[in-house]
Each structure stands twice: as structure tokens, then as C-alpha cells.
XYZ file of C-alpha atoms in Angstrom:
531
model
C 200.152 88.222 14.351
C 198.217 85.889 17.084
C 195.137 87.253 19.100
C 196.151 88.212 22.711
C 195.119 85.406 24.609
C 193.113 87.837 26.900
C 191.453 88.985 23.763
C 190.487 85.769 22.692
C 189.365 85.199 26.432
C 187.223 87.745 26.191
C 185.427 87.162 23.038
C 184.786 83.880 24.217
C 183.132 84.860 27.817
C 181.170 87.426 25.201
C 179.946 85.027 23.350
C 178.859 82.770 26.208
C 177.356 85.428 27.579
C 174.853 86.206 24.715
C 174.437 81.984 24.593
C 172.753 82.498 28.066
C 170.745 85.594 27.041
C 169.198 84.028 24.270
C 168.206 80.579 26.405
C 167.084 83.033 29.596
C 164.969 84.988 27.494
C 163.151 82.293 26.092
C 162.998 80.317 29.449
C 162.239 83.502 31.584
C 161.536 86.611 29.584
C 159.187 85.433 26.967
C 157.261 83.263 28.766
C 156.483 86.145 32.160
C 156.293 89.020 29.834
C 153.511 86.889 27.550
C 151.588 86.081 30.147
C 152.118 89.503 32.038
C 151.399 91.360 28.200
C 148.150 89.759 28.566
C 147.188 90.293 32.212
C 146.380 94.441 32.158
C 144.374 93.408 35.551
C 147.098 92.127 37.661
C 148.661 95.666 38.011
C 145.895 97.350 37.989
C 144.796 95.583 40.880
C 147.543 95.920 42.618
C 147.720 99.769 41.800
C 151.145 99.543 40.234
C 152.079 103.036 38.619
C 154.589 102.816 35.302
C 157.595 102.904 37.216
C 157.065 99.720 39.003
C 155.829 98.116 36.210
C 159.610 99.273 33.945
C 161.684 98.159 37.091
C 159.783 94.846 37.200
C 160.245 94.481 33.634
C 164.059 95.407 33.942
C 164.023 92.707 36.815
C 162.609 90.216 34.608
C 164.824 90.711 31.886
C 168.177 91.136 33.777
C 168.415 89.203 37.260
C 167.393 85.540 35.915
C 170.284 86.345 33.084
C 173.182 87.758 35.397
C 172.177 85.390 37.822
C 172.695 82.510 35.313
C 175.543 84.087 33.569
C 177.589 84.987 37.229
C 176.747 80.777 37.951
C 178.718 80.024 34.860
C 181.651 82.762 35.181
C 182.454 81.257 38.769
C 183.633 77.983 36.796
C 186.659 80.260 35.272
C 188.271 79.838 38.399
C 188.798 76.313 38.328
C 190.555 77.282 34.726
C 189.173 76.900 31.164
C 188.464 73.450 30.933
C 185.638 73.596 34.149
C 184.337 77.035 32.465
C 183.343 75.596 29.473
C 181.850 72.371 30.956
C 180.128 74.625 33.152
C 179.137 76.801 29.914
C 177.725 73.465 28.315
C 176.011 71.893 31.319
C 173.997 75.397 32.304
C 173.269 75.363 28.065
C 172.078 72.013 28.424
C 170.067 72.332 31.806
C 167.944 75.869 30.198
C 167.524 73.657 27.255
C 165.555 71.203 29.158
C 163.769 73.653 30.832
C 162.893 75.019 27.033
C 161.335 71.479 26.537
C 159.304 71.644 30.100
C 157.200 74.549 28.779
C 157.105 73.384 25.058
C 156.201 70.006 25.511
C 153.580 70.847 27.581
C 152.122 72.842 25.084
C 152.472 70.294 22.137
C 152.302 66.893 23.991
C 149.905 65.126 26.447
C 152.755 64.412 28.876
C 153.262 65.844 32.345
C 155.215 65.164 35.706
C 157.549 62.765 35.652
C 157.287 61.333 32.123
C 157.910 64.824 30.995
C 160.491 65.540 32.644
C 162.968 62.322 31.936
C 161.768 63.555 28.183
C 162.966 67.282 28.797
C 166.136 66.145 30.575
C 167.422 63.582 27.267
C 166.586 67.019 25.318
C 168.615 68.815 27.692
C 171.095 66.661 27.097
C 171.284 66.425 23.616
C 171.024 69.855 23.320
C 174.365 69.925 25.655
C 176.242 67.573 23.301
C 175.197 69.295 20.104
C 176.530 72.872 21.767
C 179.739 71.003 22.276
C 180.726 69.165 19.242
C 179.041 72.123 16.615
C 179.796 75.536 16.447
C 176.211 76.495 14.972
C 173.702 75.523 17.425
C 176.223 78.246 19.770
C 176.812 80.853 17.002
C 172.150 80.338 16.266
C 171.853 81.144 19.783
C 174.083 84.241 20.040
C 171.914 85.677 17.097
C 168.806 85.080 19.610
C 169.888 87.220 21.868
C 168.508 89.723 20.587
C 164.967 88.089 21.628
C 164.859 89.540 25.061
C 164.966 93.060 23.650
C 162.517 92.640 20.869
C 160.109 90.532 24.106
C 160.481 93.627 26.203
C 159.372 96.090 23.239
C 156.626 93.742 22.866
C 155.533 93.818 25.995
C 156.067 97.792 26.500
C 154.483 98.879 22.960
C 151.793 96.444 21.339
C 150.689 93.854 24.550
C 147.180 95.186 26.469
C 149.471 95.919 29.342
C 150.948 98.673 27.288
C 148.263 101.122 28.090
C 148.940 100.805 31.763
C 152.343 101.541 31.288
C 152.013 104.067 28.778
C 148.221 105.578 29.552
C 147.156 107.987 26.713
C 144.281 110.331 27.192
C 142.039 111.017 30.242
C 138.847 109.530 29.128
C 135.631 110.409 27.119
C 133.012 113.327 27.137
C 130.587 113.550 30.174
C 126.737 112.811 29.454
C 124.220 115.986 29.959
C 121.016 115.983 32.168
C 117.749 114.593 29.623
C 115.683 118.174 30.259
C 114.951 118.833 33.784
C 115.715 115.210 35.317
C 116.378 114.900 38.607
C 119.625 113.119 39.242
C 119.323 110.657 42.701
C 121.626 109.158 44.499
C 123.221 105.961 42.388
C 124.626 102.985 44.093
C 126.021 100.273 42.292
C 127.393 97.124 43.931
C 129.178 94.448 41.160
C 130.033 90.929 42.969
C 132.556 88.908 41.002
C 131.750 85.065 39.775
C 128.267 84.957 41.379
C 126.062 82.507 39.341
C 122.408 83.018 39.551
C 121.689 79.468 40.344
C 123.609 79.536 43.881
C 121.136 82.000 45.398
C 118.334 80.096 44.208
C 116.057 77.249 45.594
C 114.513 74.515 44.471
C 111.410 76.689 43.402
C 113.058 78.664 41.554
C 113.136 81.345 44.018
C 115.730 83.364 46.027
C 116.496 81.277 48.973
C 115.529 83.387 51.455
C 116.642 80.994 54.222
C 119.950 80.827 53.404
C 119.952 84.121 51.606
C 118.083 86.437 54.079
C 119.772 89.593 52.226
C 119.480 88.915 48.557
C 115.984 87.830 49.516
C 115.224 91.217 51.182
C 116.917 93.146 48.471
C 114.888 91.199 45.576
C 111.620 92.031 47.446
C 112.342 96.007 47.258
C 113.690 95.900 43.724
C 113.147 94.474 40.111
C 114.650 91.429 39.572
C 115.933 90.756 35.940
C 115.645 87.075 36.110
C 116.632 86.478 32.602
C 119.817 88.484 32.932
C 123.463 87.216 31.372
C 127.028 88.145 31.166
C 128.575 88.925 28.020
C 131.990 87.472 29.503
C 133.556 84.829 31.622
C 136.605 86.626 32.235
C 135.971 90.448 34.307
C 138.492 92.799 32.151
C 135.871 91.540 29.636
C 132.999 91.705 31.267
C 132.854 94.974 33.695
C 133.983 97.227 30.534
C 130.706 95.991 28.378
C 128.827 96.575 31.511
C 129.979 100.133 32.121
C 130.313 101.341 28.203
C 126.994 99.846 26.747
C 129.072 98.398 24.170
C 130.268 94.625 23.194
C 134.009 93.826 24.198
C 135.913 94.184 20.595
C 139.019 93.050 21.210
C 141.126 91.805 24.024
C 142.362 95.399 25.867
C 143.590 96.884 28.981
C 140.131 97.500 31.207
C 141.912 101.065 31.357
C 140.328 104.715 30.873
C 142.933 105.078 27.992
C 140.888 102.110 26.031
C 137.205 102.599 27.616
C 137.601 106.393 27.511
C 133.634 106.594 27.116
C 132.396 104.898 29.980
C 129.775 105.618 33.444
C 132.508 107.605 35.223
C 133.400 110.160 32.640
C 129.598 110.032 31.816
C 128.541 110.605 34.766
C 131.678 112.978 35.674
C 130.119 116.251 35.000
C 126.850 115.869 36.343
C 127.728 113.577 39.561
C 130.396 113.323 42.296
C 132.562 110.041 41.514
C 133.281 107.408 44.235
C 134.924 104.525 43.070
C 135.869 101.092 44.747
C 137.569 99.241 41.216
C 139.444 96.359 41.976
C 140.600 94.845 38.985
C 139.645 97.451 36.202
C 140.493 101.991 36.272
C 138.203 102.820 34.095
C 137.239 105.913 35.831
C 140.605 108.538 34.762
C 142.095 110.506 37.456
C 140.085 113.587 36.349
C 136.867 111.934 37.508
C 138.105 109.891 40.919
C 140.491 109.031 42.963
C 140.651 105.543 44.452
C 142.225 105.665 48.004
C 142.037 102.102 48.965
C 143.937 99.814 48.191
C 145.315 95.997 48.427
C 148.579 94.422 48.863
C 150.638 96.988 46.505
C 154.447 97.798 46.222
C 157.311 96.615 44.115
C 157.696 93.603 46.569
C 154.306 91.675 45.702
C 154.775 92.627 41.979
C 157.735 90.550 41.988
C 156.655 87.723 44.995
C 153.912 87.322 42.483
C 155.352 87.048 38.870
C 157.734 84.716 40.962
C 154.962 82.242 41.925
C 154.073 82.628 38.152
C 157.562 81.485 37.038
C 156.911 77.959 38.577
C 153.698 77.461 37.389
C 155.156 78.370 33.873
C 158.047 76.653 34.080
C 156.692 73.418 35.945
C 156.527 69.948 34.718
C 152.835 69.719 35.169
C 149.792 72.161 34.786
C 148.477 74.604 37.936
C 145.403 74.018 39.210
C 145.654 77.376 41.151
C 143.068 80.273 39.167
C 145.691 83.309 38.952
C 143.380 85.427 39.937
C 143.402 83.774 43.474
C 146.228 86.493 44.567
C 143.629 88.981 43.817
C 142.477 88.853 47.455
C 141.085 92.143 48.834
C 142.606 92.996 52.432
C 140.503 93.094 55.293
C 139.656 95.587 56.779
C 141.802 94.832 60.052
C 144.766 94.176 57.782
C 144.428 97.432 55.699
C 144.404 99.689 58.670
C 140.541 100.978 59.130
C 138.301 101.755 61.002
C 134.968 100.287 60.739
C 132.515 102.202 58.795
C 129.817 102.541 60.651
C 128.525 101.550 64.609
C 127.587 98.810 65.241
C 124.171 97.889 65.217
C 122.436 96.662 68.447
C 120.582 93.740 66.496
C 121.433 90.296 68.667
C 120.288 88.637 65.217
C 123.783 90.028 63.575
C 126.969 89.794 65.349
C 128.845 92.630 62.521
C 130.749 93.519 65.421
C 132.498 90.177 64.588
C 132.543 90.648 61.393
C 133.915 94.189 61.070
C 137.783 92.599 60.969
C 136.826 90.574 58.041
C 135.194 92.996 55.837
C 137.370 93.539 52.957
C 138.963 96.918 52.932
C 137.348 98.120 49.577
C 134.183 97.268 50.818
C 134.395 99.148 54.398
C 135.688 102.260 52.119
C 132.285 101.891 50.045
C 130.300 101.732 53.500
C 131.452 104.823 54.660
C 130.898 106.624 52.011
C 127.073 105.783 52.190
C 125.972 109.242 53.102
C 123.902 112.347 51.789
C 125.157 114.572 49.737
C 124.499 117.563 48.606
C 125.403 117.067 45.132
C 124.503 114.046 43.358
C 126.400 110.775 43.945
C 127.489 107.599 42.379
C 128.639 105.098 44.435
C 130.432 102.281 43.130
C 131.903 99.344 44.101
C 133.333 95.989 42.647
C 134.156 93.423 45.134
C 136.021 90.449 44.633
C 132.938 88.365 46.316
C 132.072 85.657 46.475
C 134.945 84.746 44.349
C 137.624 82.665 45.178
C 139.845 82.474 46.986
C 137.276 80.659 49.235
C 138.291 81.654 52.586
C 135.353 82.887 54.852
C 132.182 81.028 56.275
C 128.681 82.281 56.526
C 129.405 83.911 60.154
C 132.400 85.869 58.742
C 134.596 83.461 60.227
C 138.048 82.656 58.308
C 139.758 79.930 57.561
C 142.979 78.926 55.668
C 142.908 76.540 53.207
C 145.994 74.965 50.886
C 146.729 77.458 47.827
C 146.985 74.150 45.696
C 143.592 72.248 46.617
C 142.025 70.435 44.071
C 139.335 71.352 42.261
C 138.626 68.732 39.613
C 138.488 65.270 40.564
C 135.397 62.572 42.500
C 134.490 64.677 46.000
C 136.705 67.769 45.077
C 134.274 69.632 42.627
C 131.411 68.941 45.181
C 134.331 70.331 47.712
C 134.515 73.970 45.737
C 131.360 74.274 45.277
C 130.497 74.153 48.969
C 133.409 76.749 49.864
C 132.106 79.059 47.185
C 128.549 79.016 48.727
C 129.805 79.418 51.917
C 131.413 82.275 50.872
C 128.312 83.517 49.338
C 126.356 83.075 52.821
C 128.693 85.761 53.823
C 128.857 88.044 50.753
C 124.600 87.839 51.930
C 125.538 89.230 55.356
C 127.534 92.608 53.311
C 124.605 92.895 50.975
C 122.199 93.268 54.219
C 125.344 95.611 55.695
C 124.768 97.896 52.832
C 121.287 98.210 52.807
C 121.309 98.449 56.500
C 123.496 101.385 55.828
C 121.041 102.847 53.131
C 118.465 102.873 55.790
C 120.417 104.107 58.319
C 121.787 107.308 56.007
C 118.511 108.152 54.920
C 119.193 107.021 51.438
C 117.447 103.922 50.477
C 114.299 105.277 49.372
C 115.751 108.080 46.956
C 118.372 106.145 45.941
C 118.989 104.083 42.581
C 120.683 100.772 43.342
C 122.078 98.306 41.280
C 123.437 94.765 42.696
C 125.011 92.174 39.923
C 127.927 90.103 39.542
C 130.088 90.265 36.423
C 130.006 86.383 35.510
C 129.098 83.385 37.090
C 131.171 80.193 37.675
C 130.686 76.063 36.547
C 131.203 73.566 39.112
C 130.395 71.233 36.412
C 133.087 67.874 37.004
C 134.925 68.295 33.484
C 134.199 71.916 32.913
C 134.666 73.928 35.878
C 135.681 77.572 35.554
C 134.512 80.495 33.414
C 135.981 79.666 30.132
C 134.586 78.656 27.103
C 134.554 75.166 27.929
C 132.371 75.646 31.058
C 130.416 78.225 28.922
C 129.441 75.245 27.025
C 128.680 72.893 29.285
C 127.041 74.647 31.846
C 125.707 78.679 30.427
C 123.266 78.187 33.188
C 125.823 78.450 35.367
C 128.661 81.269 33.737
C 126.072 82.854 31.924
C 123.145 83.702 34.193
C 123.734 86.188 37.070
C 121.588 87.762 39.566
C 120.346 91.576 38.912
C 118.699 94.032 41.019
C 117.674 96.995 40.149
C 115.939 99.385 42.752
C 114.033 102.184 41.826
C 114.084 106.033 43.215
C 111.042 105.255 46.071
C 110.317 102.101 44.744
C 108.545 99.616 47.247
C 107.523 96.305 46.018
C 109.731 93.801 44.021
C 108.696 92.962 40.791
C 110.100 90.010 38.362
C 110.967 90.554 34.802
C 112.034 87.992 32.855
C 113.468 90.207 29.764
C 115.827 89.231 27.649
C 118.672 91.148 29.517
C 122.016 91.549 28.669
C 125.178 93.451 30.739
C 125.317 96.124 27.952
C 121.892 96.699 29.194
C 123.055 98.000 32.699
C 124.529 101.555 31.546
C 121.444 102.591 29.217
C 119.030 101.166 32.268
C 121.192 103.351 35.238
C 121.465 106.297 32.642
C 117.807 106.373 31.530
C 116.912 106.304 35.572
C 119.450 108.887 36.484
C 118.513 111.664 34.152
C 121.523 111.404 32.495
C 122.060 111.031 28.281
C 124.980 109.614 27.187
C 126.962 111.588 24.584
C 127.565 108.026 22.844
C 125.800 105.578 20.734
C 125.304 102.222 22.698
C 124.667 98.108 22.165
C 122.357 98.169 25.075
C 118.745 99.082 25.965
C 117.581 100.296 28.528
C 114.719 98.931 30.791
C 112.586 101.740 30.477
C 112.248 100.942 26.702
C 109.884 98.175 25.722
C 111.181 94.536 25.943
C 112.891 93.284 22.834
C 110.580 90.881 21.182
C 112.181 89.443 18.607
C 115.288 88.237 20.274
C 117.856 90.764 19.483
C 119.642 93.757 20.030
């Protein structure tokens, strides 16, 4: 007996269906939920909770597909003969855009070149669909790639602890005999190289620099002191554990579950400002501030991702350029502290640009009566390059070059203009040390987490620009100021970031319940070199 037609109808419009799941998956799915897998930091920066994370997944996986799929369907109308050219041309166009992203990772071409190649792929692909039945019936067995993409991403990616968070961090440190436990206040800048605060001696450069000049005159300056990592969901763990990244992992309390916070926890109140790490569990701190955060810019963003994946020719924007903290104006607040009758320092001005993490940090600045640690990584003087030395801010285009004769020289000056006024919130903050009464009792630590090449050729924080220029990634600036201390002092130890939890530990009277890479400053120097 013959098939119902509508049967056969059916089966075909199933089968075309799963055609267009297989080709969506590997033109959408795979390539977001790779790149997503591997970026832990851009939901924890925007504070995105599991559920957000599933429906953006489920968004991902779904909408380009039915979108796609209800394209194709609306050719049934004009009867079977348009549906399955439409079938074979929408085959044929995902098929090219398959070649985009492949033969940009396996050949030199890009732009326009690449593109007449991808579109004689797409169609040859096209023709191939039509005459054979394999190449349709191989792609209906792929469709089963999306799912096994999504598991990925959900059970075995680093992004899988933020979804799925296990545990609620490690033991907390006890007090080393009758220490007593000051104030701590830590201050991490982001992509600070040491070289852009110094001068030609050698020296802070006090005249641009007024503020990291002041602070390295009160403190010890660990001139010799390096990053273990170019890239911060690297870096900040080491810095905060003691211990040498191991493998590439969510910067998440469920994978650092020893780390200062939980040390810290049961001997010190927790304030913490993170911005693109939460290492400190919910049983230690809550983090009330927060950027740009919502279903909305989860998806507005892994949109602008899409077309730098999918795109003919490579993006010369840093993703973590959306990672701009809100100003305080923009986030709702109100400024942290009066302001100051100084003529010299207009922070009246300036009090609408502060980012809204760092006001937060300001205003918690205060006595206690139970020890403190106050923490704080800002996203400063990293790009985004968008404010001058007065506090002033300016728009720039997203997609500005930064490789290239002038355009190098270009970046570097916005990212030292920037610095000039990541100085002016370094003298805010010890401004409001003084002003609180806490400066002098207080232990505080100022570093940045990497630096940054403007090297022509190697520019950036990877290994590349580690290469070229470790003077530049490498090398940050690190102040540490003493309980009561009052002079600066140099030391040019061999210092590394898992150095900076045994040195705050050691000074805060705290031991840490876990065995570390780092030293501590109190100990001798290392003279042979290593660890």
C-alpha cells in the first residue's frame, strides 16, 4: 500500500528539519557555547545566577534553529518545488558560513578573499545536498551535535561550576598566638604595567603620578614584583590562594574553595568589591554592587560575539572591553564621602565618574569594631580607555585600531591617560584612610593583576606579548603598607603574586590552614632564585 502523501510530507519537513539543526549547531551552538564554556568570567561579572545562564543556553540552542527552520517552512507555501529550493539554498548559505569560521582557522585568508572562497563552498555544498542523498541523510545524524554541545557546555566546560556551584568554600585560617588582627585593605587594579608609572629614573613619576608617588613613599615598594598570568581568572586566583594556577578553571569558590575570604572568614568581617572572579562563597560575603546585569545584556552580548565569530575577518575588539564597571551616576549612588574643600582636586567633578564598585569600596572605609578586610578589584586602568586624567569622559569607536604605524602609540596614550585618573582614586582612597582614622593601623595592599604590551607586533597580555615585552605583562607595581608604618622603603626581592596571601596573612595574624607556593615577606629573601 502507498505512504499517505501527508505522511511522506511529513517525514520529509522532519528530516529537513534535523538538516538545519545539525548546520545551526555547528554555525551557532558550537561555536558561542565554546567560547562561552571557556569564559567562567563573563557571567560572573555580570552576576548571572544559573537560571539565566540555562535560559541563555536554551536561547542559544533553539532561536537561531527555529528561526532558520520557520525561514525555510514559509517556502511550502509557494508548493513543494520552492520548499525544497528554499531547503537547499538555506543548506547551502549555513554551509558557507561553516567555511567563514573554518577557514579562518586553517587558512591565512580574510575579508573579501574569504568570503568569495566560503560562498563557492556554499555552493557546492548546495549542489551536493541536491543531487546525493548522503551528504542530507550525514547531516540528519549530526543533529544530535547541539545536544551533546549543550552537555558539554553544562557538565565538563569551566563555566560548569557557575552553573552548577558545588561546595561553599575552604576552612577559615586561626589567629598565629595572640596576633593582633588590623584593619586590611587591599586594592587590585587590572592591566597596570609597572613601567607606565615610572620615569625615566627609574622612579615613580611623581609628576604625573602624584598618588602612586605618595602611596610608594608611606609603603614598601616590591620593585621586583611579577604576575604569574596575563589573563585575570588566572591571575587573581594565584594571588588570593598562594598557589600556582593548575589548570584552566572557573575563578569560582567551588574551584578556589581555599582562598583569603574563607581564610580570613572566621577571624575578619568580609567586604568584597570582585568584578570578574566570586571567590569569596556566599557564607563569607555578599557583593551588593553590581554592573550592567539581567538576561538582556547576557544575550546583547553573546550577540555581539556571534559576529565576531562568525565574521569574515578577525576582531580587533579585547572581549573583555564589555566588562566596563558603571559609574557611579549610572548605577544609582550616592557619593561616598563629602567632598573635600581642596581647590587642588575638583572630586566633586569626578564623583559621577567613579565607577560604582569603587564608590561601594569608599564607603565602606570606616572603623570597625571587629576586624576588617576590605577588598576591591577594579577594572582600572584597563581598557576600555574612556576617561582622561581630570575624570573627564569621552567616547571613542568600539572598533579602533590598535595595531598598525600611529595606532599602537594611539593606545598606549589612552591607557595612560586612563591611568592619570586611576592616580586621582588611589589619592581618593587614601584620602579616605586619613579621613576615617584608618591609615595608620591599617594594612594596605595596592597591585594590579597583569600588565599590558604596547609593543607594535605583540600587543596584549598573551603569550606572544609575554615574549616580547615581560617587562611590560610581567612586571606590576606593589605596595605594601605596614600597621603604623611611616617611611617607604624599596625592596627589590624576587617577588611573585603567590607571594601576596602568605605576605597579608603573616601581617594580619592570621595562619592559613593550607600549605602554600608563596612566601611571605616577613621571611628572608629567596637567594637562590626559587620558590
Amino acid at each position: 500500500m502507498a505512504e499517505p502523501r501527508w505522511d511522506r510530507g511529513w517525514r520529509a519537513e522532519l528530516g529537513r528539519l534535523l538538516e538545519i539543526v545539525a548546520l545551526v549547531g555547528l554555525v551557532v551552538t558550537q561555536p558561542l557555547l565554546d567560547v562561552l564554556g571557556r569564559s567562567p568570567d563573563f557571567f560572573l561579572f555580570h552576576r548571572a545566577d544559573p537560571a539565566q545562564i540555562l535560559l541563555l543556553v536554551a536561547l542559544v540552542a533553539v532561536l537561531p534553529t527555529l528561526a532558520v527552520a520557520l525561514l525555510g517552512a514559509l517556502g511550502r507555501l509557494a508548493g513543494r518545488t520552492a520548499r525544497a529550493i528554499t531547503h537547499t539554498g538555506l543548506v547551502g548559505l549555513l554551509v558557507a558560513a561553516l567555511a567563514v569560521q573554518v577557514g579562518r582557522h586553517v587558512t591565512p585568508l580574510r575579508g573579501v578573499p574569504l568570503l568569495l572562497v566560503a560562498v563557492l563552498v556554499g555552493a557546492a555544498g548546495a549542489g551536493a545536498h541536491r543531487r546525493w542523498r548522503a551528504p542530507g541523510l550525514v547531516l540528519r545524524l549530526a543533529a544530535a551535535g547541539p545536544v551533546a554541545f549543550v552537555a558539554l557546555f553544562l557538565l565538563v566546560s569551566p563555566t560548569s561550576a557557575v552553573v552548577l556551584p558545588r561546595g561553599d568554600g575552604g576552612a577559615a585560617g586561626t589567629a598565629q598566638g595572640s596576633a593582633v588582627h588590623p584593619p586590611v585593605v587591599m586594592l587590585i587594579l587590572d592591566e597596570l604595567p609597572l613601567v607606565s608609572l615610572l620615569g625615566t629614573d627609574g622612579r615613580i613619576d611623581a609628576g604625573r603620578y602624584p598618588h602612586f608617588a605618595e602611596l610608594a613613599g608611606g609603603s614598601t615598594w616590591y620593585r621586583n614584583s611579577t604576575g604569574v598570568s596575563g589573563w585575570t581568572p588566572n591571575a587573581l586566583p594565584a594571588m588570593l590562594t598562594g598557589r600556582y594556577p593548575a589548570r584552566p578553571v572557573a575563578p569560582h569558590y567551588s574551584q578556589y574553595p581555599d582562598n583569603i575570604f574563607t581564610a580570613f572568614g572566621g577571624l575578619y568581617d568580609i567586604r568584597a568589591e570582585e568584578s570578574i572572579t566570586r571567590l569569596c562563597p556566599p557564607s563569607r560575603c555578599e557583593q551588593p554592587v553590581t554592573p550592567e546585569q539581567g538576561l538582556g545584556v547576557l544575550v546583547r552580548e553573546t550577540g555581539k560575539l556571534l559576529g565576531r565569530v562568525a565574521g569574515p575577518t578577525e576582531s580587533t575588539v579585547d572581549p573583555e572591553d564589555s566588562y566596563r564597571e558603571q559609574t557611579r551616576a549610572e548605577a544609582g549612588l550616592d557619593a561616598a564621602e563629602p567632598v573635600p574643600a581642596d581647590p587642588k582636586f575638583r572630586w566633586d567633578s569626578l564623583d559621577d565618574n567613579q565607577p560604582a564598585r569603587f564608590t561601594s569600596f569608599l564607603a565602606g572605609l570606616k572603623p570597625t569594631t571587629r576586624p576588617t578586610l576590605h577588598f576591591l578589584h577594579l577594572l582600572m586602568p584597563h581598557s576600555p580607555w574612556a576617561y582622561l586624567p581630570s575624570g573627564a569622559r569621552y567616547d571613542a569607536p568600539e572598533d579602533l585600531p590598535n595595531d598598525g604605524a600611529g595606532w599602537v602609540d594611539l593606545a598606549r596614550q589612552r591607557h595612560l591617560a586612563q591611568l592619570g585618573y586611576t592616580d586621582r582614586l588611589i589619592g581618593e582612597t587614601l584620602r579616605t584612610l586619613r579621613a576615617n582614622g584608618l591609615y595608620d593601623q591599617a594594612l594596605v595592599v595596592v597591585t594590579a593583576d597583569h600588565g599590558v604590551s604596547f609593543r607594535p607586533g605583540a600587543q596584549g597580555r598573551g603569550m606572544d606579548a609575554i615574549k616580547a615585552a615581560a617587562g611590560e605583562v610581567a612586571w606590576v607595581p606593589t605596595f605594601v603598607k605596614e600597621p603604623r608604618q611611616q617611611t617607604g622603603r624599596v625592596d627589590d626581592r624576587n617577588w611573585e603574586h603567590v607571594d601576596l596571601l602568605p605576605t597579608v596573612a603573616d601581617e594580619a595574624g592570621v595562619r592559613l590552614p593550607w600549605r602554600v607556593d608563596g612566601r611571605s615577606a616577613r621571611q628572608a629573601p629567596r637567594t637562590d632564585g626559587t620558590k
